[in-house]
PDB file of C-alpha atoms in Angstrom:
ATOM      1  CA  MET A  28       3.011  23.182   8.552  1.00 84.00           C
ATOM      2  CA  LEU A  29       1.340  19.933   7.581  1.00 94.00           C
ATOM      3  CA  THR A  30      -2.550  20.185   7.211  1.00 97.00           C
ATOM      4  CA  CYS A  31      -4.885  17.705   8.477  1.00 98.00           C
ATOM      5  CA  LYS A  32      -5.912  16.960   4.953  1.00 97.00           C
ATOM      6  CA  GLU A  33      -2.254  16.304   3.910  1.00 97.00           C
ATOM      7  CA  LEU A  34      -1.824  14.091   6.959  1.00 97.00           C
ATOM      8  CA  THR A  35      -4.467  11.767   5.962  1.00 97.00           C
ATOM      9  CA  GLU A  36      -2.650  11.209   2.679  1.00 97.00           C
ATOM     10  CA  LEU A  37       0.630  10.565   4.326  1.00 97.00           C
ATOM     11  CA  VAL A  38      -0.555   8.115   6.941  1.00 98.00           C
ATOM     12  CA  THR A  39       0.411   5.143   4.979  1.00 98.00           C
ATOM     13  CA  ASP A  40       4.008   6.374   4.362  1.00 97.00           C
ATOM     14  CA  TYR A  41       4.193   7.024   8.068  1.00 98.00           C
ATOM     15  CA  LEU A  42       2.987   3.670   9.044  1.00 98.00           C
ATOM     16  CA  GLU A  43       5.233   1.947   6.445  1.00 97.00           C
ATOM     17  CA  GLY A  44       8.241   3.749   7.888  1.00 96.00           C
ATOM     18  CA  ARG A  45       8.792   5.323   4.356  1.00 95.00           C
ATOM     19  CA  MET A  46       9.219   8.998   5.334  1.00 95.00           C
ATOM     20  CA  ASN A  47      12.326  10.988   5.401  1.00 94.00           C
ATOM     21  CA  PHE A  48      13.381  12.444   8.801  1.00 96.00           C
ATOM     22  CA  GLY A  49      11.928  15.931   8.238  1.00 95.00           C
ATOM     23  CA  ASP A  50       8.409  14.655   7.168  1.00 95.00           C
ATOM     24  CA  ARG A  51       8.460  12.205  10.168  1.00 96.00           C
ATOM     25  CA  VAL A  52       9.122  15.091  12.400  1.00 97.00           C
ATOM     26  CA  ARG A  53       6.452  17.148  10.910  1.00 97.00           C
ATOM     27  CA  PHE A  54       3.933  14.253  11.014  1.00 98.00           C
ATOM     28  CA  ARG A  55       4.647  13.659  14.683  1.00 97.00           C
ATOM     29  CA  LEU A  56       4.448  17.294  15.605  1.00 97.00           C
ATOM     30  CA  HIS A  57       1.119  17.522  14.016  1.00 98.00           C
ATOM     31  CA  ILE A  58      -0.192  14.361  15.730  1.00 97.00           C
ATOM     32  CA  GLY A  59       1.095  15.796  18.995  1.00 97.00           C
ATOM     33  CA  MET A  60      -0.891  19.008  18.588  1.00 97.00           C
ATOM     34  CA  CYS A  61      -4.138  17.771  16.926  1.00 98.00           C
ATOM     35  CA  ALA A  62      -6.614  15.627  18.746  1.00 98.00           C
ATOM     36  CA  HIS A  63      -8.691  14.988  15.570  1.00 98.00           C
ATOM     37  CA  CYS A  64      -5.620  13.576  13.623  1.00 98.00           C
ATOM     38  CA  ARG A  65      -4.639  11.518  16.626  1.00 98.00           C
ATOM     39  CA  GLU A  66      -8.062  10.035  16.481  1.00 97.00           C
ATOM     40  CA  PHE A  67      -7.742   9.591  12.812  1.00 98.00           C
ATOM     41  CA  LEU A  68      -4.403   7.629  13.185  1.00 98.00           C
ATOM     42  CA  ARG A  69      -5.867   5.571  16.024  1.00 97.00           C
ATOM     43  CA  GLU A  70      -8.842   4.620  13.875  1.00 97.00           C
ATOM     44  CA  ARG A  71      -6.710   3.873  10.784  1.00 98.00           C
ATOM     45  CA  LYS A  72      -4.689   1.470  12.835  1.00 97.00           C
ATOM     46  CA  LEU A  73      -7.888  -0.031  14.310  1.00 97.00           C
ATOM     47  CA  ALA A  74      -9.301  -0.476  10.776  1.00 97.00           C
ATOM     48  CA  ILE A  75      -6.114  -2.214   9.570  1.00 97.00           C
ATOM     49  CA  GLN A  76      -6.179  -4.575  12.548  1.00 97.00           C
ATOM     50  CA  THR A  77      -9.872  -5.254  12.069  1.00 96.00           C
ATOM     51  CA  VAL A  78      -9.421  -6.166   8.350  1.00 96.00           C
ATOM     52  CA  GLY A  79      -6.590  -8.585   9.501  1.00 95.00           C
ATOM     53  CA  ALA A  80      -8.853 -10.141  12.032  1.00 95.00           C
ATOM     54  CA  LEU A  81     -11.569 -11.070   9.700  1.00 93.00           C
ATOM     55  CA  PRO A  82     -12.343 -14.733  10.232  1.00 90.00           C
ATOM     56  CA  LEU A  83     -11.370 -17.355   7.697  1.00 87.00           C
ATOM     57  CA  GLU A  84     -13.788 -19.948   6.284  1.00 83.00           C
ATOM     58  CA  PRO A  85     -12.768 -23.447   7.220  1.00 88.00           C
ATOM     59  CA  ILE A  86     -12.032 -25.907   4.277  1.00 91.00           C
ATOM     60  CA  PRO A  87     -15.315 -27.592   3.343  1.00 92.00           C
ATOM     61  CA  GLU A  88     -15.234 -31.370   4.108  1.00 94.00           C
ATOM     62  CA  GLU A  89     -15.948 -32.371   0.562  1.00 94.00           C
ATOM     63  CA  VAL A  90     -13.014 -30.235  -0.734  1.00 94.00           C
ATOM     64  CA  ARG A  91     -10.838 -31.682   2.057  1.00 95.00           C
ATOM     65  CA  GLN A  92     -11.512 -35.244   1.029  1.00 96.00           C
ATOM     66  CA  GLU A  93     -10.991 -34.433  -2.819  1.00 95.00           C
ATOM     67  CA  LEU A  94      -7.602 -32.855  -1.919  1.00 96.00           C
ATOM     68  CA  MET A  95      -6.595 -35.783   0.211  1.00 97.00           C
ATOM     69  CA  GLU A  96      -7.403 -38.062  -2.761  1.00 96.00           C
ATOM     70  CA  LYS A  97      -5.255 -35.918  -4.946  1.00 95.00           C
ATOM     71  CA  PHE A  98      -2.433 -36.148  -2.465  1.00 96.00           C
ATOM     72  CA  ARG A  99      -2.741 -39.957  -2.471  1.00 96.00           C
ATOM     73  CA  ASP A 100      -2.718 -39.999  -6.389  1.00 94.00           C
ATOM     74  CA  TRP A 101       0.337 -37.731  -6.258  1.00 94.00           C
ATOM     75  CA  LYS A 102       2.110 -40.072  -3.716  1.00 91.00           C
ATOM     76  CA  ARG A 103       1.526 -42.996  -5.976  1.00 90.00           C
ATOM     77  CA  GLY A 104       3.176 -40.911  -8.730  1.00 78.00           C
TER      78      GLY A 104
ATOM     79  CA  MET B  20      13.588 -11.915  -0.222  1.00 40.00           C
ATOM     80  CA  THR B  21      15.778 -14.793   0.448  1.00 40.00           C
ATOM     81  CA  ARG B  22      14.952 -15.622   4.000  1.00 40.00           C
ATOM     82  CA  ASP B  23      13.318 -18.767   5.151  1.00 40.00           C
ATOM     83  CA  ASP B  24      11.667 -17.507   8.161  1.00 39.00           C
ATOM     84  CA  GLU B  25       8.383 -15.799   7.674  1.00 38.00           C
ATOM     85  CA  GLN B  26       8.689 -13.572  10.788  1.00 38.00           C
ATOM     86  CA  ASN B  27      11.995 -12.365   9.584  1.00 37.00           C
ATOM     87  CA  GLY B  28      10.511 -11.549   6.225  1.00 35.00           C
ATOM     88  CA  ARG B  29       7.874  -9.462   7.828  1.00 35.00           C
ATOM     89  CA  ASP B  30      10.509  -7.401   9.581  1.00 34.00           C
ATOM     90  CA  VAL B  31      11.702  -6.122   6.174  1.00 33.00           C
ATOM     91  CA  ALA B  32       8.582  -3.966   5.974  1.00 33.00           C
ATOM     92  CA  LEU B  33       9.284  -2.406   9.295  1.00 32.00           C
ATOM     93  CA  GLN B  34      12.513  -0.756   8.405  1.00 33.00           C
ATOM     94  CA  GLY B  35      12.975   2.799   9.506  1.00 34.00           C
ATOM     95  CA  GLY B  36      10.497   3.197  12.301  1.00 36.00           C
ATOM     96  CA  ALA B  37       6.742   2.990  12.753  1.00 37.00           C
ATOM     97  CA  GLN B  38       5.210  -0.396  13.316  1.00 38.00           C
ATOM     98  CA  PRO B  39       2.246  -1.245  11.133  1.00 40.00           C
ATOM     99  CA  ASP B  40       0.692  -3.019  14.028  1.00 40.00           C
ATOM    100  CA  THR B  41      -1.614  -5.239  12.016  1.00 42.00           C
ATOM    101  CA  GLY B  42      -2.910  -7.985  14.155  1.00 42.00           C
ATOM    102  CA  THR B  43      -3.966 -11.326  12.796  1.00 44.00           C
ATOM    103  CA  ARG B  44      -3.412 -13.326  15.905  1.00 44.00           C
ATOM    104  CA  GLY B  45      -6.975 -14.226  16.627  1.00 43.00           C
ATOM    105  CA  ARG B  46      -7.328 -16.060  13.262  1.00 46.00           C
ATOM    106  CA  GLU B  47      -3.933 -17.688  13.270  1.00 44.00           C
ATOM    107  CA  ARG B  48      -4.731 -19.489  16.437  1.00 48.00           C
ATOM    108  CA  ARG B  49      -7.468 -21.317  14.588  1.00 54.00           C
ATOM    109  CA  PHE B  50      -5.609 -21.879  11.380  1.00 66.00           C
ATOM    110  CA  ALA B  51      -2.035 -21.907  12.654  1.00 68.00           C
ATOM    111  CA  LEU B  52       0.580 -22.130   9.967  1.00 70.00           C
ATOM    112  CA  PRO B  53       2.730 -25.259  10.295  1.00 69.00           C
ATOM    113  CA  ARG B  54       6.440 -24.707  10.530  1.00 74.00           C
ATOM    114  CA  ASP B  55       8.216 -24.916   7.096  1.00 80.00           C
ATOM    115  CA  GLY B  56      11.191 -27.122   7.289  1.00 80.00           C
ATOM    116  CA  ALA B  57      10.039 -30.339   8.834  1.00 86.00           C
ATOM    117  CA  LEU B  58       6.689 -30.041   7.181  1.00 90.00           C
ATOM    118  CA  VAL B  59       8.144 -29.962   3.627  1.00 92.00           C
ATOM    119  CA  GLN B  60      10.123 -33.094   4.297  1.00 91.00           C
ATOM    120  CA  ARG B  61       7.002 -34.784   5.616  1.00 93.00           C
ATOM    121  CA  LEU B  62       5.061 -33.746   2.514  1.00 94.00           C
ATOM    122  CA  ARG B  63       7.819 -35.113   0.279  1.00 93.00           C
ATOM    123  CA  ASP B  64       7.761 -38.332   2.210  1.00 94.00           C
ATOM    124  CA  GLY B  65       3.955 -38.614   1.538  1.00 95.00           C
ATOM    125  CA  ASP B  66       2.875 -37.969   5.029  1.00 95.00           C
ATOM    126  CA  GLU B  67      -0.961 -37.656   4.849  1.00 96.00           C
ATOM    127  CA  ALA B  68      -1.263 -35.928   8.145  1.00 95.00           C
ATOM    128  CA  ALA B  69       1.225 -33.278   7.037  1.00 95.00           C
ATOM    129  CA  PHE B  70      -0.853 -32.557   3.940  1.00 96.00           C
ATOM    130  CA  ALA B  71      -3.954 -32.369   6.021  1.00 95.00           C
ATOM    131  CA  ASP B  72      -2.315 -29.794   8.184  1.00 93.00           C
ATOM    132  CA  LEU B  73      -1.200 -27.842   5.173  1.00 94.00           C
ATOM    133  CA  ILE B  74      -4.688 -27.661   3.540  1.00 95.00           C
ATOM    134  CA  ARG B  75      -6.388 -26.816   6.855  1.00 93.00           C
ATOM    135  CA  ALA B  76      -3.953 -23.968   7.299  1.00 92.00           C
ATOM    136  CA  TYR B  77      -3.972 -22.589   3.712  1.00 94.00           C
ATOM    137  CA  HIS B  78      -7.106 -23.548   1.849  1.00 95.00           C
ATOM    138  CA  GLY B  79      -9.190 -20.702   3.171  1.00 93.00           C
ATOM    139  CA  ARG B  80      -6.387 -18.215   2.648  1.00 94.00           C
ATOM    140  CA  LEU B  81      -5.933 -19.378  -0.919  1.00 95.00           C
ATOM    141  CA  VAL B  82      -9.566 -19.099  -1.671  1.00 94.00           C
ATOM    142  CA  ARG B  83      -9.657 -15.429  -0.350  1.00 91.00           C
ATOM    143  CA  LEU B  84      -6.590 -14.546  -2.346  1.00 92.00           C
ATOM    144  CA  ALA B  85      -8.002 -16.124  -5.531  1.00 92.00           C
ATOM    145  CA  LEU B  86     -11.239 -14.153  -4.971  1.00 88.00           C
ATOM    146  CA  SER B  87      -9.140 -11.120  -5.283  1.00 85.00           C
ATOM    147  CA  PHE B  88      -8.363 -12.111  -8.812  1.00 83.00           C
ATOM    148  CA  VAL B  89     -11.680 -13.741  -9.951  1.00 82.00           C
ATOM    149  CA  ASP B  90     -15.129 -12.633  -9.118  1.00 76.00           C
ATOM    150  CA  ASP B  91     -16.960 -15.940  -8.450  1.00 84.00           C
ATOM    151  CA  HIS B  92     -16.393 -18.535  -5.844  1.00 87.00           C
ATOM    152  CA  ALA B  93     -16.462 -21.425  -8.245  1.00 90.00           C
ATOM    153  CA  THR B  94     -13.683 -20.114 -10.362  1.00 90.00           C
ATOM    154  CA  ALA B  95     -11.654 -19.114  -7.208  1.00 91.00           C
ATOM    155  CA  GLU B  96     -11.879 -22.850  -6.023  1.00 93.00           C
ATOM    156  CA  GLU B  97     -10.640 -23.952  -9.407  1.00 93.00           C
ATOM    157  CA  VAL B  98      -7.659 -21.696  -9.173  1.00 95.00           C
ATOM    158  CA  VAL B  99      -6.975 -23.044  -5.782  1.00 96.00           C
ATOM    159  CA  GLN B 100      -7.277 -26.708  -6.970  1.00 95.00           C
ATOM    160  CA  GLU B 101      -4.711 -25.918  -9.600  1.00 95.00           C
ATOM    161  CA  THR B 102      -2.529 -24.242  -7.009  1.00 97.00           C
ATOM    162  CA  TRP B 103      -2.581 -27.386  -4.760  1.00 97.00           C
ATOM    163  CA  LEU B 104      -1.425 -29.539  -7.819  1.00 96.00           C
ATOM    164  CA  GLY B 105       1.177 -26.989  -8.488  1.00 96.00           C
ATOM    165  CA  VAL B 106       2.373 -27.210  -4.870  1.00 96.00           C
ATOM    166  CA  LEU B 107       2.537 -30.966  -4.978  1.00 96.00           C
ATOM    167  CA  ASN B 108       4.337 -31.068  -8.349  1.00 94.00           C
ATOM    168  CA  GLY B 109       6.751 -28.277  -7.107  1.00 94.00           C
ATOM    169  CA  LEU B 110       7.622 -29.856  -3.655  1.00 93.00           C
ATOM    170  CA  ALA B 111      10.495 -31.700  -5.043  1.00 90.00           C
ATOM    171  CA  THR B 112      12.181 -28.564  -6.203  1.00 90.00           C
ATOM    172  CA  PHE B 113      11.160 -26.225  -3.401  1.00 90.00           C
ATOM    173  CA  GLU B 114      14.491 -25.013  -2.023  1.00 86.00           C
ATOM    174  CA  GLY B 115      13.287 -23.059   0.933  1.00 84.00           C
ATOM    175  CA  ARG B 116      14.714 -19.794  -0.297  1.00 83.00           C
ATOM    176  CA  SER B 117      11.385 -18.103   0.452  1.00 84.00           C
ATOM    177  CA  ALA B 118       8.979 -19.055   3.079  1.00 88.00           C
ATOM    178  CA  LEU B 119       6.573 -21.756   2.222  1.00 92.00           C
ATOM    179  CA  LYS B 120       3.663 -19.367   2.392  1.00 91.00           C
ATOM    180  CA  THR B 121       5.293 -16.963  -0.032  1.00 91.00           C
ATOM    181  CA  TRP B 122       6.100 -19.883  -2.427  1.00 94.00           C
ATOM    182  CA  ILE B 123       2.534 -21.194  -2.265  1.00 95.00           C
ATOM    183  CA  PHE B 124       1.027 -17.748  -2.749  1.00 95.00           C
ATOM    184  CA  ARG B 125       3.285 -17.137  -5.720  1.00 94.00           C
ATOM    185  CA  ILE B 126       2.018 -20.283  -7.322  1.00 95.00           C
ATOM    186  CA  LEU B 127      -1.565 -19.089  -6.834  1.00 96.00           C
ATOM    187  CA  VAL B 128      -0.860 -15.704  -8.315  1.00 92.00           C
ATOM    188  CA  ASN B 129       0.871 -17.157 -11.377  1.00 91.00           C
ATOM    189  CA  LYS B 130      -2.097 -19.697 -11.840  1.00 92.00           C
ATOM    190  CA  ALA B 131      -4.606 -16.845 -11.488  1.00 89.00           C
ATOM    191  CA  LYS B 132      -2.547 -14.593 -13.859  1.00 83.00           C
ATOM    192  CA  THR B 133      -2.422 -17.427 -16.516  1.00 82.00           C
ATOM    193  CA  ARG B 134      -6.163 -17.641 -16.261  1.00 81.00           C
ATOM    194  CA  SER B 135      -6.680 -13.967 -16.625  1.00 69.00           C
ATOM    195  CA  VAL B 136      -4.771 -14.240 -19.965  1.00 63.00           C
ATOM    196  CA  ARG B 137      -6.855 -17.221 -21.040  1.00 64.00           C
ATOM    197  CA  GLU B 138     -10.257 -15.866 -19.982  1.00 64.00           C
ATOM    198  CA  ALA B 139     -10.824 -12.216 -20.786  1.00 55.00           C
ATOM    199  CA  ARG B 140     -13.574 -11.919 -18.155  1.00 48.00           C
ATOM    200  CA  MET B 141     -11.073 -12.069 -15.335  1.00 47.00           C
ATOM    201  CA  VAL B 142      -9.046  -9.371 -13.962  1.00 49.00           C
ATOM    202  CA  ALA B 143      -6.099  -8.651 -16.256  1.00 48.00           C
ATOM    203  CA  PHE B 144      -3.569  -8.285 -13.576  1.00 51.00           C
ATOM    204  CA  SER B 145      -0.725  -7.721 -16.052  1.00 44.00           C
ATOM    205  CA  ASP B 146      -2.522  -4.556 -16.960  1.00 47.00           C
ATOM    206  CA  LEU B 147      -0.745  -2.699 -14.138  1.00 47.00           C
ATOM    207  CA  GLY B 148      -0.989   0.754 -15.617  1.00 49.00           C
ATOM    208  CA  ASP B 149      -0.939   3.776 -13.586  1.00 49.00           C
ATOM    209  CA  ALA B 150      -1.808   3.344  -9.981  1.00 48.00           C
ATOM    210  CA  ASP B 151      -3.261   6.901  -9.793  1.00 46.00           C
ATOM    211  CA  SER B 152      -6.004   6.057 -12.099  1.00 52.00           C
ATOM    212  CA  GLU B 153      -7.865   4.261  -9.289  1.00 56.00           C
ATOM    213  CA  GLY B 154      -7.475   7.043  -6.844  1.00 69.00           C
ATOM    214  CA  GLU B 155      -9.741   8.721  -4.554  1.00 83.00           C
ATOM    215  CA  PRO B 156      -8.846  10.977  -1.625  1.00 92.00           C
ATOM    216  CA  ALA B 157      -8.214   9.190   1.481  1.00 94.00           C
ATOM    217  CA  VAL B 158     -10.916  11.214   3.213  1.00 96.00           C
ATOM    218  CA  ASP B 159     -13.914  12.933   1.681  1.00 95.00           C
ATOM    219  CA  PRO B 160     -12.632  16.466   0.975  1.00 95.00           C
ATOM    220  CA  ALA B 161     -16.023  17.880   2.234  1.00 96.00           C
ATOM    221  CA  ARG B 162     -14.877  16.859   5.621  1.00 97.00           C
ATOM    222  CA  PHE B 163     -12.040  19.590   5.621  1.00 97.00           C
ATOM    223  CA  THR B 164     -12.227  23.396   5.667  1.00 97.00           C
ATOM    224  CA  ALA B 165     -10.672  25.285   2.772  1.00 96.00           C
ATOM    225  CA  ASP B 166      -7.366  25.549   4.576  1.00 96.00           C
ATOM    226  CA  GLY B 167      -7.169  21.754   5.112  1.00 97.00           C
ATOM    227  CA  ARG B 168      -8.331  21.465   8.796  1.00 97.00           C
ATOM    228  CA  TRP B 169     -11.013  19.026  10.008  1.00 98.00           C
ATOM    229  CA  ALA B 170     -14.573  20.496   9.593  1.00 98.00           C
ATOM    230  CA  ASP B 171     -16.152  17.194  10.274  1.00 97.00           C
ATOM    231  CA  PRO B 172     -13.588  15.548  12.537  1.00 97.00           C
ATOM    232  CA  PRO B 173     -13.363  11.652  13.198  1.00 96.00           C
ATOM    233  CA  ARG B 174     -15.770  10.476  15.849  1.00 95.00           C
ATOM    234  CA  ARG B 175     -15.076   7.692  18.283  1.00 94.00           C
ATOM    235  CA  TRP B 176     -16.068   4.219  16.971  1.00 94.00           C
ATOM    236  CA  ALA B 177     -18.600   2.121  18.882  1.00 90.00           C
ATOM    237  CA  ASP B 178     -15.824  -0.288  19.974  1.00 92.00           C
ATOM    238  CA  ASP B 179     -12.180  -0.113  20.611  1.00 91.00           C
ATOM    239  CA  THR B 180     -10.784  -3.496  19.621  1.00 95.00           C
ATOM    240  CA  PRO B 181     -10.962  -5.602  16.258  1.00 95.00           C
ATOM    241  CA  GLU B 182     -12.578  -8.472  18.253  1.00 94.00           C
ATOM    242  CA  ALA B 183     -15.348  -6.274  19.623  1.00 95.00           C
ATOM    243  CA  LEU B 184     -16.006  -4.608  16.244  1.00 94.00           C
ATOM    244  CA  LEU B 185     -16.108  -7.925  14.496  1.00 94.00           C
ATOM    245  CA  LEU B 186     -18.468  -9.549  16.921  1.00 92.00           C
ATOM    246  CA  ARG B 187     -21.343  -7.860  15.056  1.00 90.00           C
ATOM    247  CA  ARG B 188     -22.133  -9.979  12.142  1.00 90.00           C
ATOM    248  CA  GLU B 189     -23.297  -6.964  10.050  1.00 91.00           C
ATOM    249  CA  VAL B 190     -19.819  -5.262  10.626  1.00 92.00           C
ATOM    250  CA  ARG B 191     -18.090  -8.313   9.446  1.00 93.00           C
ATOM    251  CA  GLU B 192     -20.157  -8.586   6.324  1.00 93.00           C
ATOM    252  CA  HIS B 193     -19.991  -4.825   5.616  1.00 93.00           C
ATOM    253  CA  LEU B 194     -16.245  -5.115   5.817  1.00 94.00           C
ATOM    254  CA  GLU B 195     -16.018  -8.388   3.764  1.00 92.00           C
ATOM    255  CA  GLN B 196     -18.073  -6.655   1.078  1.00 93.00           C
ATOM    256  CA  ALA B 197     -15.942  -3.575   1.165  1.00 94.00           C
ATOM    257  CA  VAL B 198     -12.817  -5.697   0.588  1.00 93.00           C
ATOM    258  CA  GLN B 199     -14.490  -7.531  -2.353  1.00 88.00           C
ATOM    259  CA  SER B 200     -15.539  -4.335  -3.933  1.00 89.00           C
ATOM    260  CA  LEU B 201     -11.996  -2.822  -4.000  1.00 91.00           C
ATOM    261  CA  PRO B 202     -10.479  -2.371  -7.460  1.00 88.00           C
ATOM    262  CA  PRO B 203      -8.615  -5.649  -8.163  1.00 86.00           C
ATOM    263  CA  ARG B 204      -5.105  -4.490  -7.808  1.00 88.00           C
ATOM    264  CA  GLN B 205      -5.872  -2.717  -4.466  1.00 93.00           C
ATOM    265  CA  ARG B 206      -7.631  -5.748  -3.248  1.00 92.00           C
ATOM    266  CA  VAL B 207      -4.745  -8.056  -3.908  1.00 93.00           C
ATOM    267  CA  VAL B 208      -2.251  -5.879  -2.240  1.00 95.00           C
ATOM    268  CA  LEU B 209      -4.588  -5.388   0.808  1.00 96.00           C
ATOM    269  CA  VAL B 210      -5.134  -9.126   1.192  1.00 95.00           C
ATOM    270  CA  LEU B 211      -1.506  -9.938   1.094  1.00 95.00           C
ATOM    271  CA  ARG B 212      -0.348  -7.066   3.242  1.00 97.00           C
ATOM    272  CA  ASP B 213      -3.056  -6.562   5.908  1.00 97.00           C
ATOM    273  CA  ILE B 214      -4.873  -9.900   5.996  1.00 94.00           C
ATOM    274  CA  GLU B 215      -1.802 -12.275   5.209  1.00 92.00           C
ATOM    275  CA  ALA B 216       0.535 -10.131   6.944  1.00 92.00           C
ATOM    276  CA  MET B 217       3.231 -10.336   4.269  1.00 93.00           C
ATOM    277  CA  SER B 218       6.003  -7.712   3.962  1.00 95.00           C
ATOM    278  CA  ALA B 219       6.016  -5.053   1.361  1.00 96.00           C
ATOM    279  CA  ALA B 220       9.081  -6.629  -0.181  1.00 95.00           C
ATOM    280  CA  GLU B 221       7.485 -10.044  -0.445  1.00 93.00           C
ATOM    281  CA  VAL B 222       4.374  -8.465  -1.947  1.00 94.00           C
ATOM    282  CA  CYS B 223       6.291  -6.501  -4.536  1.00 94.00           C
ATOM    283  CA  GLY B 224       8.162  -9.706  -5.409  1.00 92.00           C
ATOM    284  CA  ILE B 225       5.032 -11.833  -5.904  1.00 91.00           C
ATOM    285  CA  LEU B 226       3.068  -9.227  -7.847  1.00 91.00           C
ATOM    286  CA  GLU B 227       6.093  -7.903  -9.719  1.00 90.00           C
ATOM    287  CA  ILE B 228       5.344  -4.379  -9.002  1.00 92.00           C
ATOM    288  CA  ALA B 229       7.429  -1.438  -7.580  1.00 94.00           C
ATOM    289  CA  GLU B 230       7.478  -0.635  -3.938  1.00 94.00           C
ATOM    290  CA  THR B 231       6.000   2.840  -4.490  1.00 94.00           C
ATOM    291  CA  ASN B 232       3.206   1.433  -6.667  1.00 94.00           C
ATOM    292  CA  GLN B 233       2.470  -1.130  -3.913  1.00 96.00           C
ATOM    293  CA  ARG B 234       2.318   1.591  -1.210  1.00 96.00           C
ATOM    294  CA  VAL B 235      -0.033   3.680  -3.299  1.00 95.00           C
ATOM    295  CA  LEU B 236      -2.379   0.747  -3.873  1.00 95.00           C
ATOM    296  CA  LEU B 237      -2.188  -0.097  -0.126  1.00 97.00           C
ATOM    297  CA  HIS B 238      -2.889   3.551   0.773  1.00 97.00           C
ATOM    298  CA  ARG B 239      -6.014   3.635  -1.415  1.00 96.00           C
ATOM    299  CA  ALA B 240      -7.281   0.277  -0.315  1.00 96.00           C
ATOM    300  CA  ARG B 241      -6.825   1.066   3.472  1.00 97.00           C
ATOM    301  CA  SER B 242      -8.488   4.387   3.006  1.00 97.00           C
ATOM    302  CA  VAL B 243     -11.357   2.742   1.398  1.00 96.00           C
ATOM    303  CA  LEU B 244     -11.906   0.248   4.249  1.00 96.00           C
ATOM    304  CA  HIS B 245     -11.228   2.949   6.818  1.00 97.00           C
ATOM    305  CA  ARG B 246     -14.105   4.990   5.301  1.00 95.00           C
ATOM    306  CA  ALA B 247     -16.183   1.886   5.253  1.00 93.00           C
ATOM    307  CA  MET B 248     -15.639   1.120   8.811  1.00 94.00           C
ATOM    308  CA  ASP B 249     -16.044   4.748   9.814  1.00 93.00           C
ATOM    309  CA  SER B 250     -19.369   5.121   8.081  1.00 88.00           C
ATOM    310  CA  TYR B 251     -20.628   2.009   9.896  1.00 86.00           C
ATOM    311  CA  VAL B 252     -19.294   2.151  13.360  1.00 86.00           C
ATOM    312  CA  SER B 253     -18.671   5.731  14.223  1.00 81.00           C
ATOM    313  CA  LYS B 254     -20.892   7.067  16.972  1.00 66.00           C
ATOM    314  CA  GLU B 255     -23.537   9.702  16.151  1.00 55.00           C
TER     315      GLU B 255
END
């Protein structure tokens, strides 16, 4: 039987689809029975999504102009 | 990785089951990546609008990736400038065997690595060593009982969606800071996988690391950020 502590170390293998059949069954079985680990898994996914949704800084205007100038130089060869 | 289409590339990571449903849609709407094929031809033809699209879509991503190799913003900008020159000089020979994004990121990683050799103060990425040396447990062991059950179980977070969580500026800043304070190799893997949504195979190719190593680094990095989020947004 997988413990909760063990599950928290296997969560990436699980999400990456890198588990053998037996381990996957044990993982799912545990998740099915343990509300705390279900919450852990839910929050892990939410954390991953949140990191992925961090906003990007737009390109500063002076950098943009500088790069466009480089492009024109490059074009001229 | 020999596919041209980035979406296909991403599917490689999903083999065998669970979907790492990492959402990047909100940001992609603002900095949508142009489609590769036509864009490359327009760039080769010297089309300025095409280059403007390219830098609008990629510059911020490249700076963020560069910041996972170097510690200050000025140096990161330099690495990105070098990368853009490398992109322009390489356009003629870009064969489209990888996605444009992968190709550009690979140029950046190589520029950053070259610098790290030249300037010792930078992250020596070649020093890949043993992934385990950067390890901490995924969850504070004090939160479990002696037989491995939750003693201090996860609490609900204040909000349920990335958008809602990121609305609070202090959450954004806290998370950005947590990413920036990751050990360098974890940070690079996390940026490429979870922020740039690249596949495991692509990341292993760019960084020249083994898949298991990549997965260990990803696990550590995600665990650190999960803890950082948890300590900040879980309800009392």
